Short mmCIF file of C-alpha atoms in Angstrom, two decimals:
data_model
loop_
_atom_site.label_atom_id
_atom_site.label_comp_id
_atom_site.label_asym_id
_atom_site.label_seq_id
_atom_site.Cartn_x
_atom_site.Cartn_y
_atom_site.Cartn_z
CA MET A 52 190.15 184.99 -79.21
CA LYS A 53 188.60 180.86 -79.54
CA LYS A 54 187.08 181.87 -82.98
CA ALA A 55 190.67 182.49 -83.92
CA ILE A 56 191.93 179.52 -83.08
CA ILE A 57 188.94 177.66 -84.77
CA ALA A 58 189.60 179.74 -87.98
CA LEU A 59 193.03 178.41 -88.23
CA ILE A 60 192.09 174.76 -87.85
CA VAL A 61 189.50 175.39 -90.31
CA LEU A 62 191.93 176.58 -92.63
CA ILE A 63 194.40 173.39 -91.45
CA LEU A 64 191.45 171.21 -92.29
CA ALA A 65 190.73 173.51 -96.13
CA ALA A 66 194.45 172.93 -97.06
CA GLY A 67 194.25 169.54 -97.18
CA GLY A 68 191.14 169.50 -99.02
CA SER A 69 193.30 172.11 -101.58
CA VAL A 70 195.59 169.34 -101.56
CA GLY A 71 193.12 166.91 -102.21
CA ALA A 72 191.36 169.01 -105.48
CA PHE A 73 194.74 169.75 -106.56
CA LEU A 74 195.31 165.66 -107.08
CA ALA A 75 191.87 165.68 -108.56
CA VAL A 76 193.50 167.73 -110.78
CA LYS A 77 196.95 165.78 -111.76
CA ASN A 78 194.03 163.14 -113.62
CA GLY A 79 193.76 165.81 -116.09
CA LYS A 80 195.26 166.75 -119.34
CA GLU A 81 198.55 166.42 -118.95
CA LYS A 82 199.34 170.59 -120.22
CA GLU A 83 197.22 171.61 -117.07
CA LYS A 84 199.12 168.75 -114.85
CA GLN A 85 202.36 170.44 -116.10
CA GLN A 86 200.77 173.61 -115.53
CA ALA A 87 199.12 173.53 -111.87
CA SER A 88 202.69 172.20 -110.97
CA LYS A 89 204.35 174.78 -111.20
CA VAL A 90 201.52 177.28 -110.23
CA LEU A 91 202.20 175.27 -107.02
CA ALA A 92 205.55 175.21 -106.67
CA GLU A 93 205.98 179.02 -107.38
CA ASN A 94 203.69 179.29 -104.47
CA GLU A 95 204.61 176.95 -102.42
CA LEU A 96 206.51 178.50 -99.32
CA PHE A 97 207.26 176.11 -96.32
CA SER A 98 207.25 172.24 -96.19
CA PHE A 99 208.38 171.14 -93.04
CA ASP A 100 207.37 167.89 -89.76
CA PRO A 101 204.47 170.37 -88.55
CA TYR A 102 205.68 168.81 -85.42
CA SER A 103 209.87 169.36 -85.75
CA PRO A 104 209.97 173.11 -84.81
CA THR A 105 211.57 173.68 -81.55
CA LYS A 106 211.01 177.59 -81.66
CA ILE A 107 208.61 179.98 -82.71
CA VAL A 108 209.67 183.74 -82.77
CA PHE A 109 206.48 187.09 -83.15
CA SER A 110 207.54 190.12 -84.25
CA LYS A 111 206.14 193.29 -84.50
CA GLY A 112 208.61 196.37 -84.34
CA ASP A 113 210.34 196.73 -81.14
CA GLU A 114 207.58 194.31 -79.89
CA VAL A 115 209.06 190.18 -79.44
CA TYR A 116 207.99 186.97 -78.25
CA GLU A 117 210.02 184.47 -78.36
CA VAL A 118 209.07 181.38 -77.85
CA VAL A 119 210.54 177.56 -77.32
CA LYS A 120 209.23 173.60 -77.13
CA GLN A 121 211.02 172.52 -74.08
CA ASN A 122 209.59 168.84 -72.94
CA ASP A 123 206.44 169.27 -75.45
CA LYS A 124 205.61 172.64 -73.75
CA TRP A 125 205.66 175.79 -75.28
CA THR A 126 207.28 178.90 -72.92
CA LEU A 127 207.08 182.60 -73.82
CA THR A 128 211.69 183.09 -72.68
CA SER A 129 210.58 185.97 -70.65
CA GLY A 130 207.95 184.83 -68.73
CA GLU A 131 205.41 187.45 -68.51
CA PHE A 132 202.36 184.88 -68.83
CA ALA A 133 200.77 181.17 -70.24
CA MET A 134 201.52 180.31 -73.86
CA ASP A 135 198.59 179.25 -75.90
CA GLN A 136 199.98 175.63 -76.55
CA ASP A 137 197.07 175.12 -79.37
CA TYR A 138 197.80 177.95 -80.97
CA CYS A 139 201.42 177.22 -81.05
CA GLN A 140 200.89 174.02 -82.82
CA LEU A 141 198.56 175.09 -85.46
CA ILE A 142 201.45 177.29 -86.52
CA CYS A 143 203.59 175.28 -86.90
CA THR A 144 200.94 173.09 -88.92
CA TYR A 145 199.73 175.28 -90.69
CA PHE A 146 203.32 176.82 -91.74
CA SER A 147 204.80 173.46 -92.70
CA ASP A 148 202.68 173.33 -96.06
CA LEU A 149 201.68 176.84 -96.19
CA THR A 150 200.96 177.79 -100.13
CA ALA A 151 200.05 181.17 -101.51
CA GLU A 152 197.19 181.55 -103.53
CA THR A 153 198.91 183.48 -105.96
CA ASN A 154 201.54 186.07 -106.05
CA TYR A 155 202.88 189.52 -107.47
CA GLY A 156 206.08 188.89 -109.34
CA GLU A 157 209.60 189.75 -107.31
CA ILE A 158 210.06 192.28 -104.63
CA THR A 159 210.77 195.57 -105.36
CA ASP A 160 211.19 198.04 -102.53
CA GLU A 161 207.55 200.20 -104.16
CA LYS A 162 206.02 196.87 -103.64
CA LEU A 163 207.02 196.89 -99.93
CA GLU A 164 205.92 200.03 -99.55
CA MET A 165 203.02 199.44 -101.56
CA TYR A 166 201.58 196.29 -100.02
CA GLY A 167 202.46 197.19 -96.31
CA LEU A 168 205.28 195.08 -95.61
CA THR A 169 208.26 197.93 -95.09
CA ASP A 170 207.13 197.43 -91.09
CA PRO A 171 205.24 194.24 -91.18
CA ASP A 172 204.07 191.63 -88.46
CA THR A 173 206.86 188.86 -89.01
CA ILE A 174 206.24 184.60 -87.42
CA GLU A 175 209.57 183.18 -87.25
CA VAL A 176 209.74 179.00 -86.81
CA THR A 177 213.00 177.08 -85.95
CA GLU A 178 212.92 172.91 -86.74
CA PRO A 179 216.07 170.89 -87.61
CA GLY A 180 216.13 171.60 -91.37
CA GLY A 181 216.83 175.96 -90.53
CA THR A 182 214.28 178.85 -89.51
CA HIS A 183 211.33 179.54 -92.36
CA ILE A 184 210.12 183.67 -92.17
CA LEU A 185 207.13 185.30 -93.04
CA LYS A 186 205.76 188.74 -92.77
CA VAL A 187 202.69 190.16 -93.24
CA GLY A 188 202.54 193.55 -94.30
CA ASP A 189 198.55 195.08 -95.49
CA PRO A 190 195.13 193.38 -96.41
CA SER A 191 194.06 193.92 -100.02
CA PRO A 192 191.84 196.74 -100.86
CA MET A 193 189.01 194.49 -101.51
CA GLY A 194 189.35 192.45 -98.71
CA ASP A 195 190.15 188.71 -100.22
CA TYR A 196 194.22 188.52 -99.23
CA TYR A 197 197.17 189.66 -96.63
CA TYR A 198 200.70 190.20 -98.99
CA VAL A 199 203.45 188.28 -97.42
CA THR A 200 206.76 188.09 -98.25
CA ALA A 201 208.71 184.82 -96.94
CA ASP A 202 212.59 183.49 -96.88
CA GLY A 203 214.62 182.30 -99.77
CA ARG A 204 211.56 183.85 -101.79
CA ASP A 205 211.57 186.71 -104.65
CA LYS A 206 208.15 187.63 -104.80
CA VAL A 207 205.61 189.07 -103.22
CA TYR A 208 202.74 186.69 -102.68
CA ALA A 209 198.58 186.72 -101.40
CA ILE A 210 197.01 184.79 -98.71
CA SER A 211 193.79 184.69 -97.78
CA TYR A 212 192.18 187.27 -95.44
CA MET A 213 191.25 184.51 -93.01
CA GLU A 214 195.44 183.36 -93.40
CA GLY A 215 196.76 186.77 -92.62
CA SER A 216 194.50 187.97 -89.98
CA VAL A 217 194.93 184.77 -87.58
CA LEU A 218 198.91 185.65 -88.51
CA LYS A 219 199.00 188.87 -87.41
CA LEU A 220 200.42 189.22 -84.21
CA ASP A 221 198.22 189.69 -81.29
CA ARG A 222 199.30 189.03 -77.57
CA LEU A 223 195.95 187.51 -77.05
CA LEU A 224 196.56 185.10 -79.06
CA LEU A 225 199.30 183.87 -77.61
CA LYS A 226 198.14 184.01 -74.05
CA ASN A 227 196.77 180.84 -72.60
CA LYS A 228 193.32 180.61 -73.19
CA GLU A 229 192.70 177.86 -69.95
CA LEU A 230 191.14 179.21 -66.85
CA LEU A 231 192.52 177.14 -64.78
CA THR A 232 197.24 176.35 -65.35
CA TYR A 233 196.08 173.26 -63.04
CA SER A 234 194.72 169.89 -63.87
CA LEU A 235 192.12 167.50 -61.34
CA TYR A 236 194.78 166.01 -59.83
CA ASP A 237 197.09 169.23 -58.96
CA ILE A 238 194.02 171.18 -56.88
CA LYS A 239 194.34 170.84 -53.39
CA GLU A 240 191.69 172.98 -52.23
CA VAL A 241 188.52 175.38 -54.58
CA ILE A 242 187.06 178.18 -52.26
CA VAL A 243 184.00 180.16 -53.25
CA LYS A 244 183.77 183.80 -51.53
CA LYS A 245 180.14 186.38 -52.30
CA ASP A 246 180.41 189.64 -50.36
CA GLY A 247 183.72 188.69 -48.95
CA LYS A 248 182.04 185.44 -46.85
CA THR A 249 183.01 181.81 -47.75
CA THR A 250 179.75 180.41 -49.44
CA LEU A 251 182.33 176.21 -50.86
CA ASP A 252 184.94 175.05 -49.11
CA LEU A 253 186.54 171.97 -51.08
CA SER A 254 189.82 170.21 -49.84
CA PHE A 255 192.01 167.41 -51.20
CA ASP A 256 193.74 165.23 -49.23
CA PRO A 257 196.84 164.24 -50.85
CA ASP A 258 197.73 161.14 -48.67
CA THR A 259 194.11 159.80 -48.57
CA GLN A 260 193.12 161.22 -51.63
CA GLU A 261 189.27 162.20 -50.98
CA TRP A 262 187.69 165.54 -50.79
CA SER A 263 186.52 167.43 -47.51
CA LEU A 264 183.69 170.22 -46.68
CA PRO A 265 185.20 171.81 -43.20
CA ASP A 266 185.13 170.39 -40.11
CA GLU A 267 181.92 171.95 -39.78
CA TYR A 268 179.87 169.74 -42.54
CA SER A 269 181.61 166.22 -40.41
CA SER A 270 178.55 164.47 -39.33
CA LEU A 271 177.38 164.79 -43.89
CA LYS A 272 178.78 162.65 -45.94
CA VAL A 273 180.51 164.46 -49.16
CA ASP A 274 179.77 163.33 -52.64
CA PRO A 275 183.17 162.71 -54.61
CA THR A 276 181.28 162.36 -57.86
CA MET A 277 179.60 165.27 -57.64
CA ILE A 278 182.96 167.18 -56.99
CA THR A 279 185.30 166.05 -59.50
CA THR A 280 182.35 165.76 -62.14
CA VAL A 281 182.51 169.84 -61.69
CA LEU A 282 185.89 170.32 -61.25
CA ASN A 283 186.90 167.95 -64.33
CA ASN A 284 184.64 170.71 -65.88
CA LEU A 285 186.23 173.71 -63.61
CA VAL A 286 190.16 172.99 -65.66
CA ARG A 287 188.72 172.48 -69.25
CA LEU A 288 187.46 175.45 -69.59
CA GLU A 289 188.67 177.79 -72.59
CA SER A 290 187.47 181.64 -72.22
CA GLU A 291 184.79 182.85 -75.24
CA GLU A 292 186.75 185.63 -75.72
CA MET A 293 190.13 187.96 -74.66
CA LEU A 294 188.49 191.22 -73.25
CA ASP A 295 190.85 194.16 -71.59
CA GLU A 296 194.44 192.55 -70.93
CA LYS A 297 195.00 195.02 -68.33
CA LEU A 298 191.51 195.90 -66.67
CA GLU A 299 192.00 199.31 -64.71
CA ASP A 300 188.07 200.31 -64.31
CA LEU A 301 187.25 197.91 -62.26
CA SER A 302 183.13 198.91 -63.06
CA LYS A 303 184.09 198.72 -66.98
CA TYR A 304 183.09 195.37 -66.17
CA GLY A 305 181.22 194.76 -62.68
CA HIS A 306 184.06 194.11 -61.03
CA ASP A 307 183.95 196.56 -58.62
CA LYS A 308 181.06 194.68 -57.11
CA PRO A 309 181.65 191.16 -58.44
CA HIS A 310 178.71 188.33 -59.07
CA GLY A 311 181.56 186.18 -56.51
CA GLU A 312 185.20 185.13 -56.47
CA LEU A 313 187.14 182.09 -57.43
CA ILE A 314 190.09 180.80 -55.76
CA VAL A 315 191.79 177.74 -56.74
CA LYS A 316 194.83 176.08 -54.73
CA GLY A 317 197.55 173.33 -56.10
CA ILE A 318 199.15 171.08 -54.94
CA ASP A 319 202.41 173.28 -55.40
CA GLY A 320 201.55 176.47 -53.43
CA THR A 321 200.58 178.75 -56.47
CA GLU A 322 197.08 179.72 -56.46
CA ARG A 323 194.53 181.45 -59.15
CA LYS A 324 192.30 184.40 -57.90
CA LEU A 325 188.88 184.27 -60.24
CA SER A 326 186.99 187.70 -60.09
CA ILE A 327 183.93 186.71 -62.04
CA SER A 328 180.72 189.01 -62.72
CA PHE A 329 177.86 189.02 -65.07
CA ASN A 330 176.51 191.63 -66.92
CA ASP A 331 172.96 191.49 -68.42
CA GLU A 332 174.27 192.98 -71.88
CA LYS A 333 175.23 189.78 -72.49
CA PRO A 334 173.02 187.51 -69.96
CA ASP A 335 174.32 184.09 -71.72
CA TYR A 336 177.85 184.85 -70.13
CA CYS A 337 179.94 185.65 -67.17
CA MET A 338 183.40 187.93 -67.59
CA VAL A 339 186.48 186.90 -65.45
CA LEU A 340 189.11 189.06 -64.56
CA PHE A 341 192.37 187.27 -63.05
CA GLU A 342 195.74 188.99 -61.11
CA ASP A 343 197.13 189.80 -63.76
CA GLY A 344 194.34 192.57 -65.19
CA GLN A 345 192.80 189.69 -67.90
CA VAL A 346 189.28 190.00 -68.27
CA GLU A 347 188.17 186.91 -70.38
CA LEU A 348 184.19 185.95 -71.49
CA TYR A 349 183.27 181.99 -70.76
CA TYR A 350 179.14 180.85 -70.68
CA LYS A 351 178.09 181.66 -67.06
CA ALA A 352 176.59 177.78 -66.73
CA ASP A 353 180.42 177.35 -67.09
CA LEU A 354 180.94 178.73 -64.23
CA SER A 355 177.63 177.68 -62.06
CA ILE A 356 180.30 176.61 -58.71
CA VAL A 357 180.20 180.33 -58.17
CA ASP A 358 176.71 179.79 -57.07
CA LYS A 359 177.39 176.14 -55.73
CA THR A 360 177.06 175.71 -51.63
CA PRO A 361 177.79 172.80 -49.61
CA TYR A 362 174.86 171.53 -49.97
CA ASP A 363 175.16 170.79 -53.59
CA PHE A 364 177.89 168.56 -53.06
CA ILE A 365 177.11 166.26 -49.86
CA VAL A 366 174.89 163.01 -50.38
CA GLN A 367 171.59 164.55 -49.86
CA ASN A 368 170.87 161.76 -47.56
CA THR A 369 171.51 160.19 -44.58
CA ILE A 370 169.73 155.72 -43.84
CA ALA A 371 170.06 155.61 -40.58
CA ALA A 372 169.55 151.55 -40.96
CA ASP A 373 169.09 149.36 -43.41
CA SER A 374 166.74 146.10 -42.72
CA ALA A 375 168.44 143.14 -44.09
CA SER A 376 170.92 143.66 -41.10
CA THR A 377 168.76 145.44 -38.57
CA LYS A 378 166.77 143.49 -35.22
CA LYS A 379 165.03 145.80 -33.33
CA LEU A 380 163.39 149.64 -34.80
CA GLN A 381 162.07 151.34 -31.41
CA LEU A 382 159.86 154.43 -32.57
CA SER A 383 158.32 156.80 -31.15
CA TYR A 384 155.89 158.53 -33.14
CA ASN A 385 152.51 160.62 -33.23
CA GLY A 386 151.91 159.05 -29.24
CA ASN A 387 152.77 156.34 -30.28
CA ASP A 388 155.73 153.76 -29.29
CA ASP A 389 156.55 150.44 -30.81
CA THR A 390 158.55 148.32 -31.60
CA PHE A 391 159.67 146.33 -34.08
CA GLU A 392 161.45 142.78 -33.95
CA ILE A 393 162.97 142.24 -37.25
CA ASP A 394 163.85 139.00 -39.29
CA MET A 395 164.27 139.22 -42.25
CA ASP A 396 166.00 135.96 -42.73
CA ASN A 397 162.66 134.04 -42.33
CA GLN A 398 159.89 137.40 -43.19
CA LYS A 399 159.11 137.47 -39.74
CA CYS A 400 158.42 141.12 -37.75
CA LYS A 401 156.98 140.78 -34.15
CA VAL A 402 155.32 144.25 -33.28
CA ASN A 403 155.58 145.36 -29.85
CA GLY A 404 155.61 141.07 -29.29
CA LYS A 405 152.76 139.97 -31.89
CA GLU A 406 154.31 138.48 -34.86
CA VAL A 407 153.55 139.25 -37.84
CA ALA A 408 154.39 136.99 -41.15
CA ILE A 409 155.91 140.00 -43.79
CA ASP A 410 156.22 136.69 -46.54
CA THR A 411 153.66 138.40 -48.98
CA MET A 412 154.25 139.98 -51.31
CA ASP A 413 151.71 142.95 -49.91
CA ASN A 414 152.90 142.49 -46.10
CA TYR A 415 156.34 142.90 -47.42
CA VAL A 416 155.84 145.57 -49.68
CA ALA A 417 153.84 147.69 -46.68
CA PHE A 418 157.07 146.53 -43.73
CA ASP A 419 159.77 147.88 -46.73
CA ASN A 420 158.13 151.03 -47.57
CA PHE A 421 157.39 151.88 -43.48
CA PHE A 422 160.44 150.79 -42.68
CA LYS A 423 162.21 152.64 -45.61
CA ALA A 424 159.79 155.94 -44.46
CA ALA A 425 161.98 155.63 -41.07
CA SER A 426 165.70 155.23 -42.00
CA VAL A 427 165.98 157.41 -45.19
CA TYR A 428 165.98 160.95 -44.04
CA ASN A 429 166.62 163.46 -47.71
CA PHE A 430 167.62 166.36 -46.56
CA ALA A 431 165.34 169.56 -47.39
CA GLY A 432 169.33 172.22 -46.67
CA LEU A 433 171.75 172.80 -44.47
CA ASP A 434 172.31 175.10 -41.53
CA ILE A 435 175.35 174.81 -40.46
CA GLU A 436 174.92 177.95 -38.54
CA ALA A 437 172.17 177.11 -36.13
CA LYS A 438 172.28 175.35 -32.85
CA PRO A 439 169.53 173.83 -31.90
CA GLN A 440 168.53 171.21 -28.34
CA LEU A 441 167.21 167.67 -29.18
CA LYS A 442 164.27 168.33 -26.79
CA ASP A 443 160.71 167.50 -27.90
CA PRO A 444 161.70 165.49 -30.70
CA VAL A 445 158.73 164.45 -33.02
CA MET A 446 159.50 161.55 -33.72
CA THR A 447 162.72 159.10 -32.69
CA ALA A 448 163.67 156.24 -34.39
CA ARG A 449 166.44 153.17 -32.52
CA PHE A 450 167.78 151.14 -34.44
CA THR A 451 169.77 148.14 -33.38
CA ASP A 452 172.10 145.66 -35.65
CA THR A 453 172.74 141.62 -36.18
CA ASP A 454 175.67 143.10 -34.19
CA GLY A 455 174.36 145.29 -31.26
CA ASN A 456 175.38 148.74 -32.77
CA THR A 457 172.62 151.16 -32.58
CA VAL A 458 172.15 154.00 -33.89
CA LYS A 459 169.29 156.83 -33.26
CA MET A 460 167.87 159.23 -35.29
CA ASP A 461 165.73 162.22 -33.93
CA LEU A 462 163.97 164.98 -35.49
CA VAL A 463 163.03 168.30 -33.95
CA THR A 464 160.76 171.53 -35.34
CA ARG A 465 162.74 173.92 -36.80
CA ASP A 466 160.04 175.74 -38.35
CA ASP A 467 156.74 175.66 -39.57
CA SER A 468 157.79 173.28 -42.34
CA THR A 469 160.90 172.24 -41.66
CA LEU A 470 163.10 169.30 -39.14
CA TYR A 471 166.33 169.77 -37.39
CA VAL A 472 167.85 165.69 -38.03
CA PHE A 473 170.10 164.80 -35.33
CA LYS A 474 172.22 161.50 -35.32
CA ASP A 475 173.36 159.62 -32.28
CA GLY A 476 172.01 163.07 -29.94
CA LYS A 477 174.48 164.46 -31.76
CA TYR A 478 172.49 167.87 -34.38
CA ILE A 479 174.52 166.68 -37.91
CA GLY A 480 173.69 170.12 -39.45
CA ALA A 481 170.99 169.24 -42.11
CA TYR A 482 166.75 169.68 -42.02
CA VAL A 483 164.19 167.96 -43.83
CA ASN A 484 161.18 169.19 -44.88
CA ASP A 485 157.83 167.84 -42.63
CA THR A 486 156.70 165.61 -45.76
CA MET A 487 158.71 163.29 -44.56
CA LEU A 488 156.60 162.69 -41.10
CA LYS A 489 152.78 163.65 -42.88
CA GLY A 490 151.38 163.63 -46.12
CA ARG A 491 151.59 161.10 -49.33
CA THR A 492 154.81 158.90 -49.07
CA SER A 493 155.06 160.03 -45.64
CA LEU A 494 156.08 157.95 -42.52
CA SER A 495 152.64 158.85 -41.62
CA GLU A 496 151.06 157.13 -44.23
CA PHE A 497 152.85 153.24 -44.28
CA TYR A 498 152.79 153.49 -41.11
CA ILE A 499 149.73 153.35 -40.63
CA LYS A 500 148.80 150.84 -43.44
CA PHE A 501 151.44 148.58 -41.79
CA LYS A 502 149.56 149.39 -38.67
CA LYS A 503 146.08 148.01 -40.96
CA ILE A 504 147.96 144.55 -42.10
CA ALA A 505 149.99 143.29 -38.90
CA ASN A 506 147.02 144.58 -36.70
CA PHE A 507 148.53 145.90 -34.40
#
């Protein structure tokens, strides 16, 4: 369906090019100019301000859709579904300067029958100057034209096949193709579920203007930039194609066993529930099923939120302290208990009572690398459901700042390669790789290098 909208845009742009070509002809011989003007006048169907219409009626037999414009928004009077705003405006723009490519003379019953205009598709556009009606019949045998008639005109006209194809009544063309009807600022909560279990729950507090995860993640810092980036992309999405309108057989697109479910709740109390499924025949796409049975096609990458977890929306490290505001670090690690008294203003550090100058480049770099290795904890993942005990920590670091406030960090073995992180005696719900403590660029490495320089 997006292709049809694009086609309509192309037609409007092409129309501008046609006008330019016509102006060029006007500079030719006077006879050719007069002839071109006459042809143009014969085939010029409508002319009005494209932004002035207030009503459009699409119909085919008993199928009728009346759309009105209120507060710059097009709305279906029956309220059956939300309208595609771009399509409505493009129809107005296209109609406002519509010129046929040729005509077949005066209207007769025989011609109406021959050209499929006895039961046509009809579009009525109402603007302050009146109502303009276009009836669209059959395509030509060669597939290069559609036959049409226009109100106030006594001839049968031909418009290009592409033009006619986007004007034929199609409910799916009329329907809003946006994934969500919310703006970023209208969303209160976003939930992702898989197999009936909630895998992601993002909530927005209108009073504080802050996003948050459930209470069990309260020890972790939310990354608001990541949340707004992902959701900002989400609210801009439009379907690549409108598929079945009222799906009954859920297995047709895999919605009997969907990949996931996306629930978006608005501040106004409304919500949208979307079922998302994958299809091996379209590996780059996913099929989205809406509550009303509409199925739409989207790029899988655009709906990657269905595979995201809270880990993707947190600041993926915690920094226990900053050397500039720390006066003491007490470190218990690898059988050693060391105390570092820090005076960054004077570029000095006492290690177990022994004063060490850190005013040279080598000494400062060695100290800075060591301090960061002890104070920065880069998470490898989350394990909220775990309930580890603070017992036999493999490392403990206590930081005291210049105001006397303390932060205590502990690492406890989780498995052969990861360690639970505790802050001030409480498990924060995250773990780090043991490469933080051993191997290159680890605490062990930088501890040994600083110890060698400081000679403690």
